[in-house]
Amino acid sequence: MAYPDDLLSQNEEVVVHSHPHFKMLIFPFVAFVITIAAAVWLLLLAQDATAPWNNVAMIAIGVVALVLVVWLFLTPLVRWRTTHFIVTTDRLIAREGVLKRTGIDIPMSRINSVQFEHGLLDRVFGCGTLIIESASDEPLRFDDIPQVERVHTVIYREVNDNPYDDYQGQPGAGSGGAQNTEPLPRNHPPRGRRR
């Protein structure tokens, strides 16, 4: 699902938009399968009970199974689906929640450093934790980011996409020797996607 264009600033473009890695849905899926299997087995046992207890037992089993499916499977699925991690040309955006919606926007100019970490299991799944240090007191951690190394590189490039940090050599300077450099003029157009 694309991030709504009407929420972006003028000339702002989405570079990365992802949900957390599907790894966070493995336990809920296993819980769903176990709940359904246990409910079917218990329903087969409840059929052999004497009337009217067989109907009472079947209704109770159905209600408990429904509550477990909603709590252990549907809730994490909706949480996963409504969690967004977005990198644009101007900011980093994180949104999550359905009833209680939370979010944070970090301008690229406020990001001091970006790190990633992933253990063995994360490397198997191709995800990891992204750690963003900004002007705030504590670093922000974003878990289960898919292709975390690529996202790390994209953010680093966006943070360092400053048109005033480019230097050009003096005309006539040889490629083998030292070059005299001077900053580009202030009216130099930005590089990359910021045009």
PDB file of C-alpha atoms in Angstrom:
ATOM      1  CA  MET A   1       0.000   0.000   0.000  1.00  0.00           C
ATOM      2  CA  ALA A   2       1.524   3.321  -1.048  1.00  0.00           C
ATOM      3  CA  TYR A   3       1.836   6.099   1.463  1.00  0.00           C
ATOM      4  CA  PRO A   4      -0.883   8.702   0.760  1.00  0.00           C
ATOM      5  CA  ASP A   5       0.502  11.407  -1.503  1.00  0.00           C
ATOM      6  CA  ASP A   6      -1.616  14.101   0.170  1.00  0.00           C
ATOM      7  CA  LEU A   7       0.382  13.589   3.401  1.00  0.00           C
ATOM      8  CA  LEU A   8       3.667  14.387   1.665  1.00  0.00           C
ATOM      9  CA  SER A   9       5.176  17.844   1.287  1.00  0.00           C
ATOM     10  CA  GLN A  10       5.670  19.453  -2.073  1.00  0.00           C
ATOM     11  CA  ASN A  11       8.489  17.719  -4.017  1.00  0.00           C
ATOM     12  CA  GLU A  12       8.760  15.039  -1.299  1.00  0.00           C
ATOM     13  CA  GLU A  13       8.993  11.494  -2.651  1.00  0.00           C
ATOM     14  CA  VAL A  14       8.753   8.114  -0.933  1.00  0.00           C
ATOM     15  CA  VAL A  15      12.039   6.206  -1.184  1.00  0.00           C
ATOM     16  CA  VAL A  16      11.240   3.211   1.060  1.00  0.00           C
ATOM     17  CA  HIS A  17       7.861   2.064   2.347  1.00  0.00           C
ATOM     18  CA  SER A  18       7.595  -1.189   4.242  1.00  0.00           C
ATOM     19  CA  HIS A  19       5.769  -3.028   6.975  1.00  0.00           C
ATOM     20  CA  PRO A  20       7.715  -4.977   9.576  1.00  0.00           C
ATOM     21  CA  HIS A  21       9.172  -8.239   8.309  1.00  0.00           C
ATOM     22  CA  PHE A  22       6.700 -11.153   8.121  1.00  0.00           C
ATOM     23  CA  LYS A  23       8.895 -12.868  10.742  1.00  0.00           C
ATOM     24  CA  MET A  24       6.732 -11.241  13.401  1.00  0.00           C
ATOM     25  CA  LEU A  25       3.741 -13.222  12.057  1.00  0.00           C
ATOM     26  CA  ILE A  26       5.306 -16.687  12.437  1.00  0.00           C
ATOM     27  CA  PHE A  27       4.223 -17.197  16.060  1.00  0.00           C
ATOM     28  CA  PRO A  28       0.682 -15.881  15.413  1.00  0.00           C
ATOM     29  CA  PHE A  29       0.340 -18.231  12.419  1.00  0.00           C
ATOM     30  CA  VAL A  30       1.538 -21.231  14.472  1.00  0.00           C
ATOM     31  CA  ALA A  31      -0.884 -20.231  17.260  1.00  0.00           C
ATOM     32  CA  PHE A  32      -3.702 -20.049  14.679  1.00  0.00           C
ATOM     33  CA  VAL A  33      -2.972 -23.552  13.357  1.00  0.00           C
ATOM     34  CA  ILE A  34      -2.718 -25.038  16.877  1.00  0.00           C
ATOM     35  CA  THR A  35      -5.932 -23.310  17.994  1.00  0.00           C
ATOM     36  CA  ILE A  36      -7.904 -24.567  15.000  1.00  0.00           C
ATOM     37  CA  ALA A  37      -6.509 -28.101  15.349  1.00  0.00           C
ATOM     38  CA  ALA A  38      -7.282 -28.197  19.083  1.00  0.00           C
ATOM     39  CA  ALA A  39     -10.785 -26.793  18.513  1.00  0.00           C
ATOM     40  CA  VAL A  40     -11.575 -29.428  15.867  1.00  0.00           C
ATOM     41  CA  TRP A  41     -10.271 -32.223  18.116  1.00  0.00           C
ATOM     42  CA  LEU A  42     -12.290 -30.971  21.107  1.00  0.00           C
ATOM     43  CA  LEU A  43     -15.420 -30.570  18.957  1.00  0.00           C
ATOM     44  CA  LEU A  44     -15.117 -34.193  17.856  1.00  0.00           C
ATOM     45  CA  LEU A  45     -14.837 -35.261  21.499  1.00  0.00           C
ATOM     46  CA  ALA A  46     -17.781 -33.033  22.519  1.00  0.00           C
ATOM     47  CA  GLN A  47     -20.084 -34.716  19.997  1.00  0.00           C
ATOM     48  CA  ASP A  48     -19.934 -37.908  22.042  1.00  0.00           C
ATOM     49  CA  ALA A  49     -21.205 -36.188  25.204  1.00  0.00           C
ATOM     50  CA  THR A  50     -24.823 -36.651  26.275  1.00  0.00           C
ATOM     51  CA  ALA A  51     -27.418 -34.082  25.266  1.00  0.00           C
ATOM     52  CA  PRO A  52     -27.724 -31.163  26.052  1.00  0.00           C
ATOM     53  CA  TRP A  53     -24.121 -30.997  27.310  1.00  0.00           C
ATOM     54  CA  ASN A  54     -22.718 -31.767  23.884  1.00  0.00           C
ATOM     55  CA  ASN A  55     -24.235 -28.554  22.485  1.00  0.00           C
ATOM     56  CA  VAL A  56     -23.052 -26.506  25.475  1.00  0.00           C
ATOM     57  CA  ALA A  57     -19.530 -27.907  25.124  1.00  0.00           C
ATOM     58  CA  MET A  58     -19.461 -27.250  21.365  1.00  0.00           C
ATOM     59  CA  ILE A  59     -20.600 -23.637  21.849  1.00  0.00           C
ATOM     60  CA  ALA A  60     -18.023 -23.073  24.616  1.00  0.00           C
ATOM     61  CA  ILE A  61     -15.240 -24.585  22.478  1.00  0.00           C
ATOM     62  CA  GLY A  62     -16.259 -22.409  19.523  1.00  0.00           C
ATOM     63  CA  VAL A  63     -16.295 -19.220  21.620  1.00  0.00           C
ATOM     64  CA  VAL A  64     -12.917 -19.959  23.222  1.00  0.00           C
ATOM     65  CA  ALA A  65     -11.403 -20.810  19.817  1.00  0.00           C
ATOM     66  CA  LEU A  66     -12.776 -17.582  18.321  1.00  0.00           C
ATOM     67  CA  VAL A  67     -11.368 -15.485  21.183  1.00  0.00           C
ATOM     68  CA  LEU A  68      -7.956 -17.170  20.831  1.00  0.00           C
ATOM     69  CA  VAL A  69      -7.891 -16.664  17.044  1.00  0.00           C
ATOM     70  CA  VAL A  70      -8.733 -12.967  17.428  1.00  0.00           C
ATOM     71  CA  TRP A  71      -6.245 -12.444  20.277  1.00  0.00           C
ATOM     72  CA  LEU A  72      -3.330 -14.559  19.015  1.00  0.00           C
ATOM     73  CA  PHE A  73      -3.690 -14.191  15.224  1.00  0.00           C
ATOM     74  CA  LEU A  74      -5.927 -11.376  14.002  1.00  0.00           C
ATOM     75  CA  THR A  75      -4.639  -8.736  16.435  1.00  0.00           C
ATOM     76  CA  PRO A  76      -0.950  -9.226  15.478  1.00  0.00           C
ATOM     77  CA  LEU A  77      -1.942  -9.392  11.794  1.00  0.00           C
ATOM     78  CA  VAL A  78      -3.770  -6.051  11.979  1.00  0.00           C
ATOM     79  CA  ARG A  79      -0.891  -4.559  14.013  1.00  0.00           C
ATOM     80  CA  TRP A  80       1.569  -5.716  11.327  1.00  0.00           C
ATOM     81  CA  ARG A  81      -0.587  -4.378   8.508  1.00  0.00           C
ATOM     82  CA  THR A  82      -1.063  -0.961  10.114  1.00  0.00           C
ATOM     83  CA  THR A  83       2.611  -0.477  11.016  1.00  0.00           C
ATOM     84  CA  HIS A  84       4.441   1.564   8.389  1.00  0.00           C
ATOM     85  CA  PHE A  85       8.105   2.484   8.097  1.00  0.00           C
ATOM     86  CA  ILE A  86       8.644   5.126   5.433  1.00  0.00           C
ATOM     87  CA  VAL A  87      11.733   6.932   4.228  1.00  0.00           C
ATOM     88  CA  THR A  88      11.139   9.942   2.017  1.00  0.00           C
ATOM     89  CA  THR A  89      13.511  12.443   0.493  1.00  0.00           C
ATOM     90  CA  ASP A  90      12.830  14.798   3.437  1.00  0.00           C
ATOM     91  CA  ARG A  91      12.049  12.706   6.511  1.00  0.00           C
ATOM     92  CA  LEU A  92      11.723   9.340   8.185  1.00  0.00           C
ATOM     93  CA  ILE A  93       8.145   8.411   9.111  1.00  0.00           C
ATOM     94  CA  ALA A  94       6.914   5.660  11.449  1.00  0.00           C
ATOM     95  CA  ARG A  95       3.203   4.988  11.992  1.00  0.00           C
ATOM     96  CA  GLU A  96       1.438   2.216  13.886  1.00  0.00           C
ATOM     97  CA  GLY A  97      -1.884   1.348  15.458  1.00  0.00           C
ATOM     98  CA  VAL A  98      -5.554   1.169  14.594  1.00  0.00           C
ATOM     99  CA  LEU A  99      -7.619   2.459  17.498  1.00  0.00           C
ATOM    100  CA  LYS A 100      -4.699   4.222  19.159  1.00  0.00           C
ATOM    101  CA  ARG A 101      -2.600   5.592  16.316  1.00  0.00           C
ATOM    102  CA  THR A 102       0.973   6.697  17.067  1.00  0.00           C
ATOM    103  CA  GLY A 103       3.605   8.146  14.801  1.00  0.00           C
ATOM    104  CA  ILE A 104       6.893   9.952  14.591  1.00  0.00           C
ATOM    105  CA  ASP A 105       8.490  12.051  11.860  1.00  0.00           C
ATOM    106  CA  ILE A 106      12.218  12.756  11.895  1.00  0.00           C
ATOM    107  CA  PRO A 107      13.537  15.292   9.386  1.00  0.00           C
ATOM    108  CA  MET A 108      16.612  14.024   7.551  1.00  0.00           C
ATOM    109  CA  SER A 109      18.486  17.119   8.695  1.00  0.00           C
ATOM    110  CA  ARG A 110      17.992  16.071  12.368  1.00  0.00           C
ATOM    111  CA  ILE A 111      19.419  12.552  11.973  1.00  0.00           C
ATOM    112  CA  ASN A 112      22.919  12.353  13.446  1.00  0.00           C
ATOM    113  CA  SER A 113      23.681   8.700  12.760  1.00  0.00           C
ATOM    114  CA  VAL A 114      22.021   5.557  11.512  1.00  0.00           C
ATOM    115  CA  GLN A 115      23.014   2.026  12.561  1.00  0.00           C
ATOM    116  CA  PHE A 116      21.679  -1.455  12.001  1.00  0.00           C
ATOM    117  CA  GLU A 117      22.067  -4.731  13.831  1.00  0.00           C
ATOM    118  CA  HIS A 118      20.843  -8.221  13.121  1.00  0.00           C
ATOM    119  CA  GLY A 119      21.501 -11.569  14.704  1.00  0.00           C
ATOM    120  CA  LEU A 120      21.715 -14.934  13.025  1.00  0.00           C
ATOM    121  CA  LEU A 121      17.944 -15.434  12.839  1.00  0.00           C
ATOM    122  CA  ASP A 122      17.471 -11.928  11.449  1.00  0.00           C
ATOM    123  CA  ARG A 123      20.119 -12.595   8.806  1.00  0.00           C
ATOM    124  CA  VAL A 124      18.315 -15.790   7.782  1.00  0.00           C
ATOM    125  CA  PHE A 125      15.090 -13.837   7.313  1.00  0.00           C
ATOM    126  CA  GLY A 126      16.784 -10.778   5.787  1.00  0.00           C
ATOM    127  CA  CYS A 127      15.699  -8.254   8.380  1.00  0.00           C
ATOM    128  CA  GLY A 128      17.080  -6.452  11.408  1.00  0.00           C
ATOM    129  CA  THR A 129      16.884  -3.541  13.807  1.00  0.00           C
ATOM    130  CA  LEU A 130      17.501   0.014  12.636  1.00  0.00           C
ATOM    131  CA  ILE A 131      18.839   2.462  15.237  1.00  0.00           C
ATOM    132  CA  ILE A 132      18.409   6.165  14.484  1.00  0.00           C
ATOM    133  CA  GLU A 133      20.191   8.795  16.562  1.00  0.00           C
ATOM    134  CA  SER A 134      18.703  12.226  16.196  1.00  0.00           C
ATOM    135  CA  ALA A 135      18.560  15.366  18.285  1.00  0.00           C
ATOM    136  CA  SER A 136      16.420  13.511  20.851  1.00  0.00           C
ATOM    137  CA  ASP A 137      17.920  12.077  24.040  1.00  0.00           C
ATOM    138  CA  GLU A 138      17.492   8.375  23.315  1.00  0.00           C
ATOM    139  CA  PRO A 139      18.206   6.585  20.028  1.00  0.00           C
ATOM    140  CA  LEU A 140      15.079   5.262  18.308  1.00  0.00           C
ATOM    141  CA  ARG A 141      14.955   1.530  17.546  1.00  0.00           C
ATOM    142  CA  PHE A 142      12.850   0.125  14.727  1.00  0.00           C
ATOM    143  CA  ASP A 143      12.658  -3.679  14.897  1.00  0.00           C
ATOM    144  CA  ASP A 144      12.075  -6.190  12.105  1.00  0.00           C
ATOM    145  CA  ILE A 145      12.876  -3.837   9.221  1.00  0.00           C
ATOM    146  CA  PRO A 146      13.045  -5.845   5.965  1.00  0.00           C
ATOM    147  CA  GLN A 147      16.346  -5.535   4.060  1.00  0.00           C
ATOM    148  CA  VAL A 148      17.752  -3.472   6.916  1.00  0.00           C
ATOM    149  CA  GLU A 149      21.173  -3.004   5.309  1.00  0.00           C
ATOM    150  CA  ARG A 150      19.640  -1.535   2.151  1.00  0.00           C
ATOM    151  CA  VAL A 151      17.374   0.758   4.200  1.00  0.00           C
ATOM    152  CA  HIS A 152      20.411   1.816   6.269  1.00  0.00           C
ATOM    153  CA  THR A 153      22.261   2.763   3.075  1.00  0.00           C
ATOM    154  CA  VAL A 154      19.261   4.637   1.655  1.00  0.00           C
ATOM    155  CA  ILE A 155      18.861   6.698   4.837  1.00  0.00           C
ATOM    156  CA  TYR A 156      22.584   7.438   4.972  1.00  0.00           C
ATOM    157  CA  ARG A 157      22.500   8.661   1.373  1.00  0.00           C
ATOM    158  CA  GLU A 158      19.438  10.807   1.991  1.00  0.00           C
ATOM    159  CA  VAL A 159      20.959  12.314   5.146  1.00  0.00           C
ATOM    160  CA  ASN A 160      24.173  13.153   3.335  1.00  0.00           C
ATOM    161  CA  ASP A 161      22.538  14.437   0.143  1.00  0.00           C
ATOM    162  CA  ASN A 162      23.658  17.997   0.751  1.00  0.00           C
ATOM    163  CA  PRO A 163      24.241  20.043  -2.412  1.00  0.00           C
ATOM    164  CA  TYR A 164      26.727  22.256  -0.542  1.00  0.00           C
ATOM    165  CA  ASP A 165      29.082  19.421   0.396  1.00  0.00           C
ATOM    166  CA  ASP A 166      30.078  18.808  -3.227  1.00  0.00           C
ATOM    167  CA  TYR A 167      33.466  20.015  -4.333  1.00  0.00           C
ATOM    168  CA  GLN A 168      34.745  20.442  -7.845  1.00  0.00           C
ATOM    169  CA  GLY A 169      38.359  20.553  -8.945  1.00  0.00           C
ATOM    170  CA  GLN A 170      39.968  23.566 -10.566  1.00  0.00           C
ATOM    171  CA  PRO A 171      40.135  23.423 -14.347  1.00  0.00           C
ATOM    172  CA  GLY A 172      43.408  22.001 -15.617  1.00  0.00           C
ATOM    173  CA  ALA A 173      44.247  20.049 -12.454  1.00  0.00           C
ATOM    174  CA  GLY A 174      45.625  16.616 -13.273  1.00  0.00           C
ATOM    175  CA  SER A 175      43.887  13.495 -12.065  1.00  0.00           C
ATOM    176  CA  GLY A 176      47.106  12.084 -10.605  1.00  0.00           C
ATOM    177  CA  GLY A 177      48.034  15.019  -8.377  1.00  0.00           C
ATOM    178  CA  ALA A 178      46.352  16.936  -5.622  1.00  0.00           C
ATOM    179  CA  GLN A 179      43.478  19.120  -6.704  1.00  0.00           C
ATOM    180  CA  ASN A 180      42.620  22.533  -5.394  1.00  0.00           C
ATOM    181  CA  THR A 181      38.969  22.399  -4.449  1.00  0.00           C
ATOM    182  CA  GLU A 182      36.347  24.972  -3.756  1.00  0.00           C
ATOM    183  CA  PRO A 183      32.736  24.571  -2.716  1.00  0.00           C
ATOM    184  CA  LEU A 184      30.051  24.877  -5.344  1.00  0.00           C
ATOM    185  CA  PRO A 185      28.151  28.173  -5.340  1.00  0.00           C
ATOM    186  CA  ARG A 186      25.090  28.530  -3.083  1.00  0.00           C
ATOM    187  CA  ASN A 187      22.678  28.569  -6.045  1.00  0.00           C
ATOM    188  CA  HIS A 188      23.851  25.119  -7.144  1.00  0.00           C
ATOM    189  CA  PRO A 189      20.753  22.874  -7.595  1.00  0.00           C
ATOM    190  CA  PRO A 190      20.418  19.892  -5.229  1.00  0.00           C
ATOM    191  CA  ARG A 191      21.428  16.425  -6.356  1.00  0.00           C
ATOM    192  CA  GLY A 192      19.311  13.327  -6.721  1.00  0.00           C
ATOM    193  CA  ARG A 193      15.632  13.193  -5.929  1.00  0.00           C
ATOM    194  CA  ARG A 194      15.436  16.608  -4.315  1.00  0.00           C
ATOM    195  CA  ARG A 195      15.108  18.429  -7.619  1.00  0.00           C
TER     196      ARG A 195
END
